[in-house]
């Protein structure tokens, strides 16, 4: 008989209750569905535990032209303001395969309200129709477009941050590195439990492989649809922690934007998030790292049921306020 501690004992009672309710609902896991059904199931379930949508003075649907001529849908959320607002360019989570501007609308509204900034949320293209690195290109093209059109949108193009959760956090981190390369200053990279590593072999991936919402089978499913081949795993644009460039060299992180990183304790991605924060710090980048105890991947979208979600919203918003003030 094993004396190993049960990792479920780490969960808060409220988090455990949410997971138990999800299990009792009996819906098939996303990895058991074809991608179109997984997208629909994720859309249907989004918002059930989310905070109420905060009213915004301005909500505007936009189209951002990508480099190949495709128009990317985007949505701008902005509070009332008498002067140009700083703006957070946001990329939603969903394993590069599911999720949308709509599923993350309540979160973006909450961040805009709490941070007193505009949030531009982008519907980058998803797998399996759009393989790596399409989403990376879409993210970069969105930043380039925002810089060019900020003034016309009533936004302050000198105060731009990038952010995202999970796969969107990966895109934000990669965009921040590319912005450093281009000499484009960013006020902050705001990362909720970003995917950072090319290979899922850390201790947290083993400890939280099953029973903590994002499961090993889900990760295999998402990456199986997103990546073209095994070599993509070692590309820095997929793995900013340990990936390499075309010459086989790791990317240095010197002079990338300061980072606020919020992780969930009971999440397969926690270890790589901590390791990425350490790499940034070793490169001299200012990092504010928060690890929210007893919660799982995806918790920031559970603000109706999980108090730590609202706390994380407030922490991220404070980091944005401070970064935009400094910028």
mmCIF file of C-alpha atoms in Angstrom:
data_model
loop_
_atom_site.group_PDB
_atom_site.id
_atom_site.type_symbol
_atom_site.label_atom_id
_atom_site.label_comp_id
_atom_site.label_asym_id
_atom_site.label_seq_id
_atom_site.Cartn_x
_atom_site.Cartn_y
_atom_site.Cartn_z
ATOM 1 C CA UNK A 1 0.000 0.000 0.000
ATOM 2 C CA UNK A 2 1.434 3.386 -1.011
ATOM 3 C CA UNK A 3 2.043 6.037 1.622
ATOM 4 C CA UNK A 4 2.457 8.739 -1.039
ATOM 5 C CA UNK A 5 0.385 11.834 -0.295
ATOM 6 C CA UNK A 6 -2.712 12.360 -2.419
ATOM 7 C CA UNK A 7 -2.203 15.541 -4.475
ATOM 8 C CA UNK A 8 -5.971 16.154 -4.289
ATOM 9 C CA UNK A 9 -5.384 17.026 -0.637
ATOM 10 C CA UNK A 10 -3.743 20.238 -1.911
ATOM 11 C CA UNK A 11 -7.029 21.471 -3.394
ATOM 12 C CA UNK A 12 -9.107 24.058 -1.579
ATOM 13 C CA UNK A 13 -12.541 22.764 -0.549
ATOM 14 C CA UNK A 14 -14.181 25.075 -3.094
ATOM 15 C CA UNK A 15 -11.879 23.931 -5.885
ATOM 16 C CA UNK A 16 -12.467 20.283 -5.003
ATOM 17 C CA UNK A 17 -16.212 20.958 -5.037
ATOM 18 C CA UNK A 18 -16.033 22.474 -8.521
ATOM 19 C CA UNK A 19 -14.053 19.491 -9.837
ATOM 20 C CA UNK A 20 -16.509 17.067 -8.246
ATOM 21 C CA UNK A 21 -19.448 18.887 -9.860
ATOM 22 C CA UNK A 22 -17.724 18.809 -13.246
ATOM 23 C CA UNK A 23 -17.117 15.067 -12.852
ATOM 24 C CA UNK A 24 -20.747 14.421 -11.847
ATOM 25 C CA UNK A 25 -21.993 16.325 -14.899
ATOM 26 C CA UNK A 26 -20.557 13.506 -16.987
ATOM 27 C CA UNK A 27 -19.628 15.489 -20.083
ATOM 28 C CA UNK A 28 -17.055 13.774 -22.312
ATOM 29 C CA UNK A 29 -13.567 15.240 -21.983
ATOM 30 C CA UNK A 30 -12.443 17.510 -24.803
ATOM 31 C CA UNK A 31 -9.765 15.025 -25.852
ATOM 32 C CA UNK A 32 -12.507 12.467 -26.586
ATOM 33 C CA UNK A 33 -14.208 14.768 -29.106
ATOM 34 C CA UNK A 34 -13.363 15.739 -32.682
ATOM 35 C CA UNK A 35 -11.986 19.296 -32.789
ATOM 36 C CA UNK A 36 -15.200 20.922 -34.041
ATOM 37 C CA UNK A 37 -17.205 19.273 -31.243
ATOM 38 C CA UNK A 38 -14.501 20.193 -28.705
ATOM 39 C CA UNK A 39 -14.712 23.829 -29.794
ATOM 40 C CA UNK A 40 -18.509 23.799 -29.407
ATOM 41 C CA UNK A 41 -18.348 22.074 -26.012
ATOM 42 C CA UNK A 42 -15.804 24.579 -24.712
ATOM 43 C CA UNK A 43 -17.940 27.497 -25.922
ATOM 44 C CA UNK A 44 -21.044 25.974 -24.292
ATOM 45 C CA UNK A 45 -19.316 25.502 -20.944
ATOM 46 C CA UNK A 46 -17.547 28.846 -20.828
ATOM 47 C CA UNK A 47 -19.047 31.407 -18.518
ATOM 48 C CA UNK A 48 -20.860 28.952 -16.228
ATOM 49 C CA UNK A 49 -18.536 29.772 -13.311
ATOM 50 C CA UNK A 50 -17.268 33.104 -14.634
ATOM 51 C CA UNK A 51 -17.762 36.471 -12.953
ATOM 52 C CA UNK A 52 -20.710 38.472 -14.314
ATOM 53 C CA UNK A 53 -19.766 40.481 -17.386
ATOM 54 C CA UNK A 54 -18.827 43.963 -16.238
ATOM 55 C CA UNK A 55 -20.523 46.700 -18.294
ATOM 56 C CA UNK A 56 -18.091 48.610 -20.489
ATOM 57 C CA UNK A 57 -18.462 52.121 -21.906
ATOM 58 C CA UNK A 58 -17.131 50.810 -25.198
ATOM 59 C CA UNK A 59 -17.226 47.381 -26.822
ATOM 60 C CA UNK A 60 -16.166 47.365 -30.454
ATOM 61 C CA UNK A 61 -15.735 44.475 -32.885
ATOM 62 C CA UNK A 62 -12.724 44.953 -35.139
ATOM 63 C CA UNK A 63 -10.921 43.108 -37.932
ATOM 64 C CA UNK A 64 -7.144 42.797 -37.958
ATOM 65 C CA UNK A 65 -5.511 41.858 -41.280
ATOM 66 C CA UNK A 66 -2.974 39.058 -40.949
ATOM 67 C CA UNK A 67 0.072 38.761 -43.199
ATOM 68 C CA UNK A 68 -1.680 36.282 -45.538
ATOM 69 C CA UNK A 69 -4.691 38.540 -46.070
ATOM 70 C CA UNK A 70 -7.053 36.830 -43.620
ATOM 71 C CA UNK A 71 -8.997 39.183 -41.344
ATOM 72 C CA UNK A 72 -8.792 38.189 -37.679
ATOM 73 C CA UNK A 73 -11.836 39.060 -35.546
ATOM 74 C CA UNK A 74 -10.974 41.067 -32.431
ATOM 75 C CA UNK A 75 -12.953 42.791 -29.720
ATOM 76 C CA UNK A 76 -12.016 45.985 -27.923
ATOM 77 C CA UNK A 77 -13.232 46.518 -24.358
ATOM 78 C CA UNK A 78 -12.713 49.959 -22.841
ATOM 79 C CA UNK A 79 -13.946 51.814 -19.752
ATOM 80 C CA UNK A 80 -14.974 55.463 -19.832
ATOM 81 C CA UNK A 81 -12.011 57.774 -20.305
ATOM 82 C CA UNK A 82 -11.392 61.366 -21.272
ATOM 83 C CA UNK A 83 -7.900 60.631 -22.577
ATOM 84 C CA UNK A 84 -6.234 57.879 -24.652
ATOM 85 C CA UNK A 85 -6.168 54.631 -22.693
ATOM 86 C CA UNK A 86 -3.281 52.221 -22.352
ATOM 87 C CA UNK A 87 -4.136 48.840 -23.835
ATOM 88 C CA UNK A 88 -3.607 45.169 -23.053
ATOM 89 C CA UNK A 89 -3.408 42.983 -26.177
ATOM 90 C CA UNK A 90 -4.929 39.694 -24.987
ATOM 91 C CA UNK A 91 -4.709 36.138 -26.345
ATOM 92 C CA UNK A 92 -7.197 33.624 -24.945
ATOM 93 C CA UNK A 93 -6.342 30.127 -23.751
ATOM 94 C CA UNK A 94 -7.571 26.813 -25.115
ATOM 95 C CA UNK A 95 -4.589 24.716 -26.175
ATOM 96 C CA UNK A 96 -4.342 26.531 -29.532
ATOM 97 C CA UNK A 97 -7.445 24.483 -30.466
ATOM 98 C CA UNK A 98 -10.487 25.809 -28.563
ATOM 99 C CA UNK A 99 -11.568 29.128 -27.034
ATOM 100 C CA UNK A 100 -12.427 32.514 -28.461
ATOM 101 C CA UNK A 101 -12.903 36.200 -27.810
ATOM 102 C CA UNK A 102 -16.377 35.272 -26.565
ATOM 103 C CA UNK A 103 -15.280 32.618 -24.038
ATOM 104 C CA UNK A 104 -12.837 35.080 -22.478
ATOM 105 C CA UNK A 105 -15.058 38.149 -22.717
ATOM 106 C CA UNK A 106 -15.928 38.298 -18.992
ATOM 107 C CA UNK A 107 -12.238 38.014 -18.050
ATOM 108 C CA UNK A 108 -11.227 40.767 -20.477
ATOM 109 C CA UNK A 109 -14.014 43.025 -19.201
ATOM 110 C CA UNK A 110 -12.888 42.411 -15.621
ATOM 111 C CA UNK A 111 -9.268 43.259 -16.409
ATOM 112 C CA UNK A 112 -10.278 46.400 -18.300
ATOM 113 C CA UNK A 113 -12.462 47.507 -15.376
ATOM 114 C CA UNK A 114 -9.925 46.769 -12.634
ATOM 115 C CA UNK A 115 -6.859 48.049 -14.494
ATOM 116 C CA UNK A 116 -8.534 51.106 -16.005
ATOM 117 C CA UNK A 117 -7.190 50.168 -19.427
ATOM 118 C CA UNK A 118 -8.516 49.020 -22.767
ATOM 119 C CA UNK A 119 -8.261 45.321 -23.628
ATOM 120 C CA UNK A 120 -8.018 44.179 -27.240
ATOM 121 C CA UNK A 121 -8.818 40.459 -27.407
ATOM 122 C CA UNK A 122 -7.863 38.618 -30.591
ATOM 123 C CA UNK A 123 -9.417 35.567 -32.262
ATOM 124 C CA UNK A 124 -6.153 34.173 -33.595
ATOM 125 C CA UNK A 125 -6.586 31.130 -35.832
ATOM 126 C CA UNK A 126 -6.935 27.734 -34.182
ATOM 127 C CA UNK A 127 -5.786 24.186 -34.841
ATOM 128 C CA UNK A 128 -6.244 21.835 -36.534
ATOM 129 C CA UNK A 129 -7.141 24.074 -39.474
ATOM 130 C CA UNK A 130 -4.288 26.447 -38.597
ATOM 131 C CA UNK A 131 -1.133 24.638 -37.545
ATOM 132 C CA UNK A 132 1.917 26.114 -35.810
ATOM 133 C CA UNK A 133 3.211 28.785 -36.327
ATOM 134 C CA UNK A 134 0.030 30.450 -37.650
ATOM 135 C CA UNK A 135 -1.144 31.527 -34.198
ATOM 136 C CA UNK A 136 2.305 33.010 -33.486
ATOM 137 C CA UNK A 137 2.137 35.018 -36.715
ATOM 138 C CA UNK A 138 -1.411 36.152 -35.921
ATOM 139 C CA UNK A 139 -0.327 37.338 -32.482
ATOM 140 C CA UNK A 140 2.587 39.308 -33.913
ATOM 141 C CA UNK A 141 0.495 40.783 -36.717
ATOM 142 C CA UNK A 142 -2.048 41.886 -34.099
ATOM 143 C CA UNK A 143 0.616 43.771 -32.173
ATOM 144 C CA UNK A 144 1.929 45.418 -35.342
ATOM 145 C CA UNK A 145 -1.607 46.479 -36.294
ATOM 146 C CA UNK A 146 -2.353 47.798 -32.813
ATOM 147 C CA UNK A 147 0.794 49.916 -32.789
ATOM 148 C CA UNK A 148 -0.205 51.434 -36.132
ATOM 149 C CA UNK A 149 -3.874 52.024 -35.293
ATOM 150 C CA UNK A 150 -3.813 52.791 -31.564
ATOM 151 C CA UNK A 151 -4.200 56.540 -31.994
ATOM 152 C CA UNK A 152 -7.141 56.195 -34.391
ATOM 153 C CA UNK A 153 -8.817 53.909 -31.847
ATOM 154 C CA UNK A 154 -8.373 56.461 -29.072
ATOM 155 C CA UNK A 155 -5.658 54.375 -27.413
ATOM 156 C CA UNK A 156 -2.178 55.248 -26.192
ATOM 157 C CA UNK A 157 0.223 53.378 -28.467
ATOM 158 C CA UNK A 158 3.124 54.210 -26.139
ATOM 159 C CA UNK A 159 1.536 52.085 -23.397
ATOM 160 C CA UNK A 160 0.873 48.583 -24.714
ATOM 161 C CA UNK A 161 1.044 45.345 -22.746
ATOM 162 C CA UNK A 162 0.597 41.786 -23.973
ATOM 163 C CA UNK A 163 -1.136 39.061 -22.031
ATOM 164 C CA UNK A 164 -2.856 35.723 -22.178
ATOM 165 C CA UNK A 165 -3.737 32.537 -20.347
ATOM 166 C CA UNK A 166 -2.370 29.054 -21.030
ATOM 167 C CA UNK A 167 -1.740 28.802 -24.802
ATOM 168 C CA UNK A 168 -2.505 32.522 -24.998
ATOM 169 C CA UNK A 169 0.172 33.064 -22.366
ATOM 170 C CA UNK A 170 2.612 31.239 -24.622
ATOM 171 C CA UNK A 171 1.690 33.564 -27.483
ATOM 172 C CA UNK A 172 2.089 36.629 -25.253
ATOM 173 C CA UNK A 173 5.512 35.491 -23.991
ATOM 174 C CA UNK A 174 6.720 34.771 -27.527
ATOM 175 C CA UNK A 175 5.350 38.093 -28.772
ATOM 176 C CA UNK A 176 7.229 39.878 -25.984
ATOM 177 C CA UNK A 177 10.509 38.285 -27.101
ATOM 178 C CA UNK A 178 9.840 39.239 -30.724
ATOM 179 C CA UNK A 179 8.941 42.787 -29.655
ATOM 180 C CA UNK A 180 12.305 43.044 -27.892
ATOM 181 C CA UNK A 181 13.975 41.901 -31.126
ATOM 182 C CA UNK A 182 12.089 44.577 -33.098
ATOM 183 C CA UNK A 183 12.850 47.327 -30.594
ATOM 184 C CA UNK A 184 9.153 47.748 -29.757
ATOM 185 C CA UNK A 185 8.766 48.625 -26.075
ATOM 186 C CA UNK A 186 6.051 46.882 -24.070
ATOM 187 C CA UNK A 187 4.902 47.939 -20.619
ATOM 188 C CA UNK A 188 4.286 44.390 -19.349
ATOM 189 C CA UNK A 189 3.729 40.768 -20.260
ATOM 190 C CA UNK A 190 0.787 39.516 -18.179
ATOM 191 C CA UNK A 191 0.873 35.718 -18.181
ATOM 192 C CA UNK A 192 -1.662 33.403 -16.546
ATOM 193 C CA UNK A 193 -0.217 29.853 -16.323
ATOM 194 C CA UNK A 194 1.568 30.022 -19.705
ATOM 195 C CA UNK A 195 2.811 26.954 -21.520
ATOM 196 C CA UNK A 196 6.581 27.446 -21.753
ATOM 197 C CA UNK A 197 8.329 24.111 -22.312
ATOM 198 C CA UNK A 198 8.734 21.978 -25.399
ATOM 199 C CA UNK A 199 8.329 18.692 -23.528
ATOM 200 C CA UNK A 200 5.921 17.909 -20.714
ATOM 201 C CA UNK A 201 8.307 16.076 -18.400
ATOM 202 C CA UNK A 202 8.429 18.144 -15.208
ATOM 203 C CA UNK A 203 7.319 16.891 -11.797
ATOM 204 C CA UNK A 204 4.090 18.903 -11.911
ATOM 205 C CA UNK A 205 3.147 17.240 -15.198
ATOM 206 C CA UNK A 206 3.407 13.871 -13.451
ATOM 207 C CA UNK A 207 1.761 14.906 -10.174
ATOM 208 C CA UNK A 208 -1.247 16.595 -11.772
ATOM 209 C CA UNK A 209 -1.585 14.410 -14.893
ATOM 210 C CA UNK A 210 -5.141 13.296 -14.067
ATOM 211 C CA UNK A 211 -8.024 14.683 -12.062
ATOM 212 C CA UNK A 212 -7.062 18.372 -12.098
ATOM 213 C CA UNK A 213 -9.114 19.613 -15.083
ATOM 214 C CA UNK A 214 -6.272 19.989 -17.605
ATOM 215 C CA UNK A 215 -5.108 16.417 -18.032
ATOM 216 C CA UNK A 216 -2.163 14.809 -19.775
ATOM 217 C CA UNK A 217 -4.546 13.449 -22.425
ATOM 218 C CA UNK A 218 -5.860 16.963 -23.126
ATOM 219 C CA UNK A 219 -2.354 18.336 -23.580
ATOM 220 C CA UNK A 220 -1.449 15.520 -25.995
ATOM 221 C CA UNK A 221 -4.679 16.163 -27.888
ATOM 222 C CA UNK A 222 -4.150 19.918 -28.204
ATOM 223 C CA UNK A 223 -0.511 19.721 -29.204
ATOM 224 C CA UNK A 224 -1.235 16.835 -31.569
ATOM 225 C CA UNK A 225 -3.599 19.098 -33.481
ATOM 226 C CA UNK A 226 -1.435 22.237 -33.271
ATOM 227 C CA UNK A 227 2.089 21.061 -34.063
ATOM 228 C CA UNK A 228 3.155 19.981 -37.536
ATOM 229 C CA UNK A 229 5.787 17.501 -36.370
ATOM 230 C CA UNK A 230 8.025 16.632 -33.429
ATOM 231 C CA UNK A 231 10.604 19.250 -34.422
ATOM 232 C CA UNK A 232 8.133 22.044 -33.655
ATOM 233 C CA UNK A 233 8.376 21.171 -29.955
ATOM 234 C CA UNK A 234 11.913 22.543 -29.896
ATOM 235 C CA UNK A 235 11.063 25.820 -31.642
ATOM 236 C CA UNK A 236 11.281 28.813 -29.274
ATOM 237 C CA UNK A 237 8.006 30.124 -30.686
ATOM 238 C CA UNK A 238 6.299 27.096 -29.121
ATOM 239 C CA UNK A 239 8.644 26.698 -26.144
ATOM 240 C CA UNK A 240 10.002 30.070 -24.982
ATOM 241 C CA UNK A 241 11.596 28.380 -21.951
ATOM 242 C CA UNK A 242 13.818 25.854 -23.707
ATOM 243 C CA UNK A 243 13.232 26.105 -27.458
ATOM 244 C CA UNK A 244 15.846 27.189 -29.980
ATOM 245 C CA UNK A 245 16.022 29.425 -33.043
ATOM 246 C CA UNK A 246 16.754 28.400 -36.634
ATOM 247 C CA UNK A 247 20.463 28.208 -35.815
ATOM 248 C CA UNK A 248 19.860 25.841 -32.921
ATOM 249 C CA UNK A 249 20.603 28.473 -30.283
ATOM 250 C CA UNK A 250 18.389 29.181 -27.257
ATOM 251 C CA UNK A 251 16.773 32.611 -27.269
ATOM 252 C CA UNK A 252 18.202 35.019 -24.724
ATOM 253 C CA UNK A 253 15.649 36.928 -22.666
ATOM 254 C CA UNK A 254 17.662 40.074 -21.985
ATOM 255 C CA UNK A 255 15.612 43.276 -22.125
ATOM 256 C CA UNK A 256 12.218 41.655 -22.735
ATOM 257 C CA UNK A 257 9.272 43.381 -21.075
ATOM 258 C CA UNK A 258 8.760 43.032 -17.332
ATOM 259 C CA UNK A 259 6.482 40.137 -16.426
ATOM 260 C CA UNK A 260 3.603 39.419 -14.095
ATOM 261 C CA UNK A 261 3.072 35.654 -13.943
ATOM 262 C CA UNK A 262 0.148 34.018 -12.149
ATOM 263 C CA UNK A 263 0.251 30.237 -11.725
ATOM 264 C CA UNK A 264 -2.077 27.630 -10.228
ATOM 265 C CA UNK A 265 -0.487 25.328 -7.664
ATOM 266 C CA UNK A 266 -2.309 22.177 -8.872
ATOM 267 C CA UNK A 267 -1.549 22.513 -12.566
ATOM 268 C CA UNK A 268 0.666 20.433 -14.868
ATOM 269 C CA UNK A 269 2.158 23.701 -16.198
ATOM 270 C CA UNK A 270 3.258 25.105 -12.823
ATOM 271 C CA UNK A 271 6.875 23.935 -12.881
ATOM 272 C CA UNK A 272 7.592 25.279 -16.352
ATOM 273 C CA UNK A 273 5.982 28.595 -15.365
ATOM 274 C CA UNK A 274 8.306 28.860 -12.371
ATOM 275 C CA UNK A 275 11.282 27.907 -14.543
ATOM 276 C CA UNK A 276 10.368 30.587 -17.075
ATOM 277 C CA UNK A 277 10.108 33.183 -14.314
ATOM 278 C CA UNK A 278 13.573 32.108 -13.137
ATOM 279 C CA UNK A 279 15.023 32.414 -16.662
ATOM 280 C CA UNK A 280 13.576 35.903 -16.990
ATOM 281 C CA UNK A 281 15.013 36.934 -13.624
ATOM 282 C CA UNK A 282 18.424 35.535 -14.521
ATOM 283 C CA UNK A 283 18.293 37.715 -17.653
ATOM 284 C CA UNK A 284 17.712 40.787 -15.487
ATOM 285 C CA UNK A 285 13.981 41.082 -16.255
ATOM 286 C CA UNK A 286 11.700 42.290 -13.458
ATOM 287 C CA UNK A 287 9.277 39.464 -12.585
ATOM 288 C CA UNK A 288 6.332 39.376 -10.203
ATOM 289 C CA UNK A 289 5.402 35.711 -9.678
ATOM 290 C CA UNK A 290 2.223 34.652 -7.874
ATOM 291 C CA UNK A 291 1.296 31.008 -7.214
ATOM 292 C CA UNK A 292 -2.318 30.563 -6.134
ATOM 293 C CA UNK A 293 -2.587 27.715 -3.649
ATOM 294 C CA UNK A 294 -5.054 24.891 -4.036
ATOM 295 C CA UNK A 295 -6.434 25.763 -7.484
ATOM 296 C CA UNK A 296 -6.157 24.221 -10.943
ATOM 297 C CA UNK A 297 -5.405 25.309 -14.484
ATOM 298 C CA UNK A 298 -8.206 27.486 -15.809
ATOM 299 C CA UNK A 299 -9.183 28.871 -12.401
ATOM 300 C CA UNK A 300 -9.154 32.510 -13.529
ATOM 301 C CA UNK A 301 -12.357 31.781 -15.463
ATOM 302 C CA UNK A 302 -14.093 30.467 -12.309
ATOM 303 C CA UNK A 303 -14.535 33.758 -10.476
ATOM 304 C CA UNK A 304 -18.135 33.011 -9.468
ATOM 305 C CA UNK A 305 -17.021 29.953 -7.474
ATOM 306 C CA UNK A 306 -13.293 30.333 -6.706
ATOM 307 C CA UNK A 307 -12.198 33.391 -4.673
ATOM 308 C CA UNK A 308 -8.593 33.019 -5.862
ATOM 309 C CA UNK A 309 -9.791 33.895 -9.376
ATOM 310 C CA UNK A 310 -10.915 37.339 -8.268
ATOM 311 C CA UNK A 311 -7.695 37.763 -6.297
ATOM 312 C CA UNK A 312 -5.661 36.927 -9.405
ATOM 313 C CA UNK A 313 -7.712 39.405 -11.454
ATOM 314 C CA UNK A 314 -6.893 42.101 -8.909
ATOM 315 C CA UNK A 315 -3.195 41.214 -8.798
ATOM 316 C CA UNK A 316 -2.889 41.243 -12.590
ATOM 317 C CA UNK A 317 -4.801 44.519 -12.820
ATOM 318 C CA UNK A 318 -2.546 46.137 -10.222
ATOM 319 C CA UNK A 319 0.520 45.013 -12.177
ATOM 320 C CA UNK A 320 -0.983 46.536 -15.328
ATOM 321 C CA UNK A 321 -1.805 49.802 -13.562
ATOM 322 C CA UNK A 322 1.732 50.039 -12.191
ATOM 323 C CA UNK A 323 3.330 49.138 -15.524
ATOM 324 C CA UNK A 324 1.243 51.613 -17.484
ATOM 325 C CA UNK A 325 1.990 54.301 -14.914
ATOM 326 C CA UNK A 326 5.694 53.626 -15.205
ATOM 327 C CA UNK A 327 5.499 53.590 -19.006
#
